Coordinates of C-alpha atoms in Angstrom, one line a residue:
X1203 CA -82.9 319.8 171.6
X1204 CA -82.0 316.2 170.5
X1205 CA -82.2 315.3 167.0
X1206 CA -84.1 312.4 168.0
X1207 CA -87.6 312.2 166.9
X1208 CA -90.3 310.5 168.8
X1209 CA -90.8 307.8 166.1
X1210 CA -87.3 307.0 166.6
X1211 CA -87.8 306.7 170.6
X1212 CA -90.9 304.5 170.1
X1213 CA -89.0 302.1 167.7
X1214 CA -86.3 301.5 170.3
X1215 CA -88.4 301.4 173.3
X1216 CA -88.4 297.6 173.5
X1217 CA -90.3 295.8 176.2
X1218 CA -88.3 296.1 179.3
X1219 CA -88.0 292.3 179.8
X1220 CA -86.1 292.1 176.7
X1221 CA -83.6 294.8 177.5
X1222 CA -79.9 294.3 179.0
X1223 CA -77.6 296.6 180.6
X1224 CA -73.9 296.4 179.6
X1225 CA -71.3 298.4 181.4
X1226 CA -67.3 298.3 181.1
X1227 CA -65.8 296.4 184.1
X1228 CA -64.3 299.7 185.5
X1229 CA -67.7 301.3 185.8
X1230 CA -68.9 298.0 187.7
X1231 CA -66.0 298.4 190.2
X1232 CA -66.1 302.1 190.7
X1233 CA -67.6 303.9 193.8
X1234 CA -71.6 304.9 193.1
X1235 CA -72.0 307.8 195.1
X1236 CA -75.9 307.6 194.9
X1237 CA -78.8 306.0 196.6
X1238 CA -81.0 303.4 195.2
X1239 CA -83.2 305.3 193.3
X1240 CA -80.8 307.5 191.3
X1241 CA -78.9 304.2 190.8
X1242 CA -81.8 302.4 189.3
X1243 CA -83.0 305.5 187.3
X1244 CA -79.3 305.1 185.7
X1245 CA -79.5 301.3 185.1
X1246 CA -83.1 301.8 183.4
X1247 CA -81.6 304.4 181.3
X1248 CA -78.5 302.5 180.4
X1249 CA -80.7 299.5 179.2
X1250 CA -82.1 301.9 176.5
X1251 CA -78.9 302.3 174.9
X1252 CA -78.2 300.4 171.6
X1253 CA -74.4 299.8 171.7
X1254 CA -74.3 298.9 167.9
X1255 CA -76.1 302.0 167.3
X1256 CA -75.2 304.8 170.1
X1257 CA -77.9 307.5 170.6
X1258 CA -77.5 310.7 169.0
X1259 CA -76.1 313.6 171.3
X1260 CA -76.1 311.0 174.1
X1261 CA -79.9 311.3 174.4
X1262 CA -82.5 308.5 175.0
X1263 CA -86.0 308.8 176.2
X1264 CA -87.8 307.0 179.0
X1265 CA -91.3 306.4 179.6
X1266 CA -92.9 307.8 182.9
X1267 CA -95.2 304.9 182.9
X1268 CA -92.5 302.6 182.4
X1269 CA -90.4 304.1 185.1
X1270 CA -93.3 304.1 187.7
X1271 CA -93.7 300.5 186.8
X1272 CA -90.2 299.6 187.2
X1273 CA -90.2 301.4 190.6
X1274 CA -93.5 299.7 191.6
X1275 CA -95.0 303.2 192.4
X1276 CA -98.7 303.3 192.5
X1277 CA -99.3 306.1 195.1
X1278 CA -100.7 309.6 194.2
X1279 CA -97.4 311.2 195.4
X1280 CA -95.3 309.1 192.6
X1281 CA -94.7 312.4 190.5
X1282 CA -93.1 314.4 193.5
X1283 CA -91.1 311.4 194.5
X1284 CA -89.9 311.0 190.9
X1285 CA -88.8 314.8 190.9
X1286 CA -87.2 314.1 194.2
X1287 CA -84.9 311.4 192.8
X1288 CA -84.0 313.2 189.8
X1289 CA -83.0 316.3 191.5
X1290 CA -80.9 314.2 194.0
X1291 CA -79.4 312.2 191.0
X1292 CA -78.1 315.5 189.4
X1293 CA -77.0 317.2 192.6
X1294 CA -75.6 314.5 194.6
X1295 CA -75.0 311.3 192.6
X1296 CA -71.8 310.4 190.7
X1297 CA -69.3 307.6 190.0
X1298 CA -65.8 307.5 191.2
X1299 CA -63.9 305.6 188.7
X1300 CA -60.4 304.2 189.3
X1301 CA -58.5 303.1 186.2
X1302 CA -55.0 301.5 186.0
X1303 CA -53.0 303.8 183.3
X1304 CA -49.1 303.5 182.2
X1305 CA -48.0 306.4 184.7
X1306 CA -50.2 305.0 187.5
X1307 CA -53.8 304.8 188.9
X1308 CA -56.1 307.6 187.6
X1309 CA -59.3 308.7 189.2
X1310 CA -62.3 310.5 187.6
X1311 CA -65.4 311.6 189.3
X1312 CA -68.4 311.9 186.7
X1313 CA -72.1 313.1 187.0
X1314 CA -73.6 310.3 184.8
X1315 CA -76.9 312.2 183.8
X1316 CA -76.5 315.8 184.3
X1317 CA -79.7 316.7 181.9
X1318 CA -83.4 315.2 182.5
X1319 CA -86.4 316.9 180.8
X1320 CA -90.1 316.2 181.1
X1321 CA -93.4 317.8 181.5
X1322 CA -97.0 317.4 182.8
X1323 CA -98.6 316.8 179.4
X1324 CA -97.1 313.6 177.8
X1325 CA -95.1 310.5 178.9
X1326 CA -91.9 311.3 177.4
X1327 CA -88.7 311.7 179.9
X1328 CA -85.6 313.2 178.0
X1329 CA -82.2 312.0 179.3
X1330 CA -79.1 313.2 178.3
X1331 CA -76.0 311.2 179.3
X1332 CA -72.6 313.0 180.3
X1333 CA -70.2 312.5 177.2
X1334 CA -67.6 311.3 179.6
X1335 CA -69.6 308.4 180.9
X1336 CA -70.5 306.9 177.7
X1337 CA -67.1 305.2 176.9
X1338 CA -68.0 303.0 179.9
X1339 CA -71.2 302.3 178.2
X1340 CA -70.6 302.0 174.4
X1341 CA -67.0 300.9 173.8
X1342 CA -67.4 297.5 174.9
X1343 CA -64.9 295.6 172.7
X1344 CA -63.5 293.7 175.7
X1345 CA -63.9 293.8 179.9
X1346 CA -67.4 294.5 179.8
X1347 CA -70.3 292.9 181.6
X1348 CA -74.1 292.4 180.6
X1349 CA -77.3 291.6 182.5
X1350 CA -80.8 291.7 182.2
X1351 CA -82.4 295.0 183.3
X1352 CA -85.0 292.9 185.1
X1353 CA -82.4 291.1 187.2
X1354 CA -82.2 294.1 189.7
X1355 CA -85.9 295.3 189.2
X1356 CA -86.9 293.8 192.6
X1357 CA -83.4 294.5 194.6
X1358 CA -84.4 297.0 197.2
X1359 CA -81.0 297.8 198.3
X1360 CA -78.2 300.0 196.5
X1361 CA -75.8 297.5 198.1
X1362 CA -77.6 294.4 196.5
X1363 CA -77.4 296.1 193.0
X1364 CA -73.8 296.9 193.3
X1365 CA -72.6 293.6 194.6
X1366 CA -74.9 291.8 192.2
X1367 CA -73.2 293.9 189.2
X1368 CA -69.9 292.6 190.5
X1369 CA -70.9 288.9 190.9
X1370 CA -72.4 288.9 187.4
X1371 CA -68.7 290.6 186.2
X1372 CA -67.0 287.4 187.5
X1373 CA -69.4 284.8 186.7
X1374 CA -69.9 285.8 183.0
X1375 CA -66.2 285.4 182.8
X1376 CA -66.9 281.9 184.0
X1377 CA -69.5 281.3 181.5
X1378 CA -67.3 282.9 178.7
X1379 CA -64.4 280.6 179.1
X1380 CA -65.7 277.3 180.7
X1381 CA -65.8 275.7 177.3
X1382 CA -62.7 277.5 176.0
X1383 CA -59.0 276.2 176.4
X1384 CA -57.6 279.7 177.3
X1385 CA -58.2 279.3 180.8
X1386 CA -56.9 277.0 183.7
X1387 CA -59.4 275.1 185.9
X1388 CA -57.9 277.1 188.9
X1389 CA -58.8 280.5 186.9
X1390 CA -62.5 279.3 186.0
X1391 CA -63.0 278.2 189.8
X1392 CA -61.7 281.9 190.8
X1393 CA -64.5 283.4 188.5
X1394 CA -67.0 281.2 190.0
X1395 CA -65.9 281.6 193.6
X1396 CA -64.3 285.3 193.5
X1397 CA -62.5 286.6 196.5
X1398 CA -62.3 290.3 197.6
X1399 CA -61.0 292.3 200.6
X1400 CA -63.0 293.6 203.1
X1401 CA -61.2 297.3 202.2
X1402 CA -62.1 296.7 198.6
X1403 CA -65.5 295.7 199.2
X1404 CA -66.0 298.7 201.4
X1405 CA -64.6 301.0 198.9
X1406 CA -66.9 299.7 196.3
X1407 CA -69.9 299.9 198.5
X1408 CA -69.1 303.3 199.7
X1409 CA -69.2 302.1 203.3
X1410 CA -65.6 302.8 204.6
X1411 CA -67.1 305.0 207.3
X1412 CA -70.0 303.2 207.8
X1413 CA -70.7 300.2 210.0
X1414 CA -67.1 300.0 211.5
X1415 CA -68.0 296.6 213.5
X1416 CA -67.4 293.9 211.2
X1417 CA -70.6 292.0 212.4
X1418 CA -72.7 295.0 211.7
X1419 CA -71.3 295.4 208.2
X1420 CA -71.7 291.6 207.7
X1421 CA -75.5 291.7 208.8
X1422 CA -76.5 295.2 206.8
X1423 CA -74.3 294.8 203.6
X1424 CA -73.7 291.1 203.3
X1425 CA -76.3 288.9 204.6
X1426 CA -78.9 291.3 203.5
X1427 CA -77.7 291.8 200.1
X1428 CA -77.2 288.4 199.2
X1429 CA -80.6 287.5 200.7
X1430 CA -82.1 289.9 198.1
X1431 CA -79.7 288.5 195.6
X1432 CA -80.6 285.0 196.1
X1433 CA -84.2 285.6 196.2
X1434 CA -84.8 287.8 193.3
X1435 CA -81.8 287.0 190.8
X1436 CA -80.8 284.0 188.8
X1437 CA -77.9 283.4 191.5
X1438 CA -77.6 281.5 194.5
X1439 CA -74.9 283.1 196.5
X1440 CA -73.1 282.0 199.8
X1441 CA -69.6 283.3 201.2
X1442 CA -66.8 282.3 203.3
X1443 CA -64.9 284.8 205.7
X1444 CA -61.1 284.5 205.0
X1445 CA -58.8 285.1 208.3
X1446 CA -55.2 286.1 208.4
X1447 CA -54.4 285.5 212.0
X1448 CA -57.5 286.6 214.1
X1449 CA -58.6 289.3 211.5
X1450 CA -61.2 288.7 208.7
X1451 CA -59.4 290.3 205.9
X1452 CA -61.2 288.8 202.8
X1453 CA -64.6 287.4 201.8
X1454 CA -65.0 284.4 199.1
X1455 CA -68.3 284.3 197.4
X1456 CA -69.7 281.1 196.0
X1457 CA -71.9 281.6 193.0
X1458 CA -74.4 278.8 191.7
X1459 CA -76.7 279.7 188.8
X1460 CA -80.2 278.6 189.0
X1461 CA -81.2 276.0 186.3
X1462 CA -84.7 277.1 186.1
X1463 CA -85.2 280.8 186.2
X1464 CA -87.9 283.0 185.2
X1465 CA -85.8 285.1 182.5
X1466 CA -85.4 282.3 179.9
X1467 CA -83.8 285.0 177.4
X1468 CA -81.0 285.4 179.8
X1469 CA -80.0 281.6 179.7
X1470 CA -77.1 281.0 178.0
X1471 CA -76.8 278.3 175.1
X1472 CA -74.9 275.7 177.1
X1473 CA -75.7 272.2 176.8
X1474 CA -76.4 271.5 180.5
X1475 CA -79.3 273.9 180.7
X1476 CA -81.0 272.1 177.5
X1477 CA -80.8 268.7 179.1
X1478 CA -83.9 267.0 180.2
X1479 CA -84.4 265.7 183.8
X1480 CA -83.9 262.0 182.4
X1481 CA -80.5 263.0 180.5
X1482 CA -79.3 265.0 183.5
X1483 CA -79.9 261.8 185.8
X1484 CA -77.9 259.9 182.9
X1485 CA -75.0 262.6 183.2
X1486 CA -74.8 262.4 186.9
X1487 CA -74.6 258.6 186.9
X1488 CA -71.6 258.6 184.3
X1489 CA -70.0 261.4 186.7
X1490 CA -70.6 259.3 189.8
X1491 CA -69.2 256.0 188.1
X1492 CA -66.1 258.0 187.3
X1493 CA -65.9 259.6 190.4
X1494 CA -66.1 256.3 192.2
X1495 CA -63.2 254.7 190.0
X1496 CA -60.8 257.9 190.1
X1497 CA -57.7 257.1 191.9
X1498 CA -58.3 260.6 193.9
X1499 CA -61.3 259.2 195.6
X1500 CA -59.2 256.3 197.2
X1501 CA -56.6 258.7 198.0
X1502 CA -59.1 260.8 199.8
X1503 CA -60.7 257.7 201.5
X1504 CA -57.1 256.7 202.8
X1505 CA -56.1 260.0 204.1
X1506 CA -59.4 260.0 206.0
X1507 CA -60.5 263.1 204.2
X1508 CA -63.8 261.4 203.2
X1509 CA -65.6 258.6 204.7
X1510 CA -67.9 255.4 203.5
X1511 CA -70.9 257.6 203.7
X1512 CA -69.3 260.2 201.2
X1513 CA -68.5 257.3 199.0
X1514 CA -72.4 256.4 198.9
X1515 CA -73.5 260.0 198.2
X1516 CA -73.9 260.7 194.5
X1517 CA -74.0 264.4 195.0
X1518 CA -70.5 264.3 196.8
X1519 CA -68.9 262.2 194.5
X1520 CA -70.3 264.3 191.7
X1521 CA -69.2 267.4 193.3
X1522 CA -65.7 266.1 193.8
X1523 CA -65.4 265.0 190.1
X1524 CA -66.4 268.3 188.7
X1525 CA -64.9 270.8 191.2
X1526 CA -61.9 269.1 193.0
X1527 CA -60.4 266.4 190.8
X1528 CA -59.6 269.0 188.0
X1529 CA -57.5 271.0 190.4
X1530 CA -55.8 267.8 191.5
X1531 CA -54.8 267.0 188.1
X1532 CA -53.5 270.6 187.7
X1533 CA -51.5 270.4 191.0
X1534 CA -50.1 267.0 189.7
X1535 CA -49.3 268.3 186.4
X1536 CA -47.3 271.3 188.0
X1537 CA -45.6 269.8 190.8
X1538 CA -45.9 266.0 190.6
X1539 CA -47.4 263.1 192.5
X1540 CA -45.5 263.9 195.6
X1541 CA -47.1 267.3 195.9
X1542 CA -50.7 265.9 196.1
X1543 CA -49.7 263.6 198.7
X1544 CA -48.2 266.3 200.7
X1545 CA -51.2 268.5 200.4
X1546 CA -53.6 265.7 201.6
X1547 CA -51.6 265.2 204.4
X1548 CA -51.7 268.7 205.4
X1549 CA -55.4 269.0 204.6
X1550 CA -56.0 265.6 206.8
X1551 CA -53.9 267.3 209.8
X1552 CA -55.8 270.5 209.5
X1553 CA -59.4 268.8 209.3
X1554 CA -59.9 268.7 212.8
X1555 CA -59.8 272.5 213.1
X1556 CA -62.3 273.0 210.7
X1557 CA -65.3 271.7 212.3
X1558 CA -68.1 272.6 209.8
X1559 CA -66.1 271.2 206.8
X1560 CA -68.0 267.9 207.2
X1561 CA -71.0 269.8 206.0
X1562 CA -69.7 270.6 202.6
X1563 CA -66.5 268.7 202.1
X1564 CA -66.7 269.4 198.5
X1565 CA -66.3 273.1 199.1
X1566 CA -63.6 272.4 201.7
X1567 CA -61.5 270.5 199.6
X1568 CA -61.9 272.8 196.5
X1569 CA -60.8 275.8 198.6
X1570 CA -57.8 274.2 200.0
X1571 CA -56.8 273.1 196.6
X1572 CA -57.2 276.4 195.4
X1573 CA -55.1 277.8 198.2
X1574 CA -52.4 275.3 197.8
X1575 CA -52.0 276.0 194.1
X1576 CA -51.7 279.9 195.1
X1577 CA -49.2 278.9 197.5
X1578 CA -46.9 277.1 195.2
X1579 CA -45.2 273.7 196.0
X1580 CA -44.7 272.7 199.6
X1581 CA -41.8 271.8 201.8
X1582 CA -41.5 268.1 201.0
X1583 CA -41.7 268.5 197.2
X1584 CA -39.0 271.4 197.4
X1585 CA -36.7 269.0 199.5
X1586 CA -37.4 266.1 197.0
X1587 CA -36.5 268.5 194.3
X1588 CA -33.4 269.4 195.9
X1589 CA -32.5 265.9 196.5
X1590 CA -32.9 264.8 193.1
X1591 CA -30.9 267.9 191.8
X1592 CA -27.9 266.8 194.0
X1593 CA -28.2 263.4 192.8
X1594 CA -27.9 264.3 189.4
X1595 CA -25.2 266.8 190.1
X1596 CA -23.1 263.7 191.9
X1597 CA -23.8 261.5 188.7
X1598 CA -22.6 264.0 186.4
X1599 CA -19.3 264.6 188.6
X1600 CA -18.6 260.9 188.6
X1601 CA -18.9 260.4 184.9
X1602 CA -16.5 263.4 184.4
X1603 CA -14.0 261.9 187.1
X1604 CA -10.7 261.0 185.4
X1605 CA -9.5 257.4 185.4
X1606 CA -6.9 256.5 188.1
X1607 CA -4.0 255.9 185.8
X1608 CA -3.9 259.8 184.8
X1609 CA -3.5 260.6 188.3
X1610 CA 0.2 261.8 188.8
X1611 CA 0.0 260.2 192.4
X1612 CA -1.0 256.8 191.0
X1613 CA 1.1 253.7 192.3
X1614 CA 1.3 250.5 190.3
X1615 CA -0.2 247.5 192.2
X1616 CA 0.0 244.9 189.4
X1617 CA 2.5 242.2 190.0
X1618 CA 5.3 240.8 187.6
X1619 CA 3.4 237.4 187.8
X1620 CA 0.2 239.1 186.8
X1621 CA 1.8 241.0 184.0
X1622 CA 3.5 237.7 182.5
X1623 CA 0.2 236.0 182.5
X1624 CA -1.6 238.8 180.8
X1625 CA 1.0 238.8 178.1
X1626 CA 0.6 235.1 177.4
X1627 CA -3.0 235.5 177.2
X1628 CA -2.6 238.4 174.7
X1629 CA -0.3 236.3 172.6
X1630 CA -2.9 233.3 172.6
X1631 CA -5.6 235.6 171.4
X1632 CA -3.4 237.1 168.6
X1633 CA -2.6 233.3 167.3
X1634 CA -6.0 232.5 167.3
X1635 CA -7.1 235.5 165.3
X1636 CA -4.1 234.5 162.7
X1637 CA -5.9 230.9 162.4

């Protein structure tokens, strides 16, 4: 039996709306081999762990009443359904975890909760975690993700839960580093707009053999999950399909946090969230003015990448100022002004092929700049650097070149008359110096 007393259990059972789930990122990206119900039971159990004071013997207690409320179960068959979910979790559910070790990738399969015990005459549910899963739940000094348990309470699909946790993992890093100086603007944009290959997305959602046609995978896994996440969580999420050739190889998500969300406790202490509507408008006016005055705006207008209507749109100019111009600053800093001009010319040439870009020019220019930074400098910039290097080399050669008179093949071309005049000039100069 556990050494935890009932009083200890009651004291640690905080209101569910105040509880957070914290997991190591290796667990977030692992393969959850379980259905929605066992996964939710696991998440609810993890929310009861105090990472500063880990549970004795890896045991926590749940409340049956809380469990039924969490799963919104009200029918007379709820006890048998609960029993069925517990049995399925213990017999079928496990995490397949992949870790990068010094000697290579290491795989581990862990049944997270091997022991659950309850009875008919009280409300307690005894839950003991597998000791092998505990390091991923309590050893959270770095590379971990935290979210409110209420964030997943309304998600009806296991794919929604898995994808939501992965999106949290990325966006939390954006929030952590956005006001610090140890991440570049490009890295911050990647946290906020994470990209994943179709293969890795299928592995993470355990759908390698399901929905072989991409349109079915997109409909049942991507669209349904993001619809739930956008409806029930504090995220608004969209995505773009990334092609290589004719094949769709990657998905890039775009995460925006809702400003006003029911879970006030979850919000971070960033200044923007605390601003009043009037203050936000004042801040937007300042950003709009800076955006209009930015030389990048003129360059975009000259390159036919934005129009007069875009110039008149406060939302567009503010979006460019916040999400695009910092990337241009980084691009110029790394490769020079010529790199930016080459990039804008390339994007302008390709704009015709991107028929939907006019619907969200900010996103289009942002993605284009990120891709350019990933690919490195372009051909024009590289040729320019080579020309400069060749010119400098030529200049160095000219400086080091020996004078003509030191050449053994040098032929004297000065006449005797010129030499005589030069001698007379030297004599006069010496006489003047003596005087």
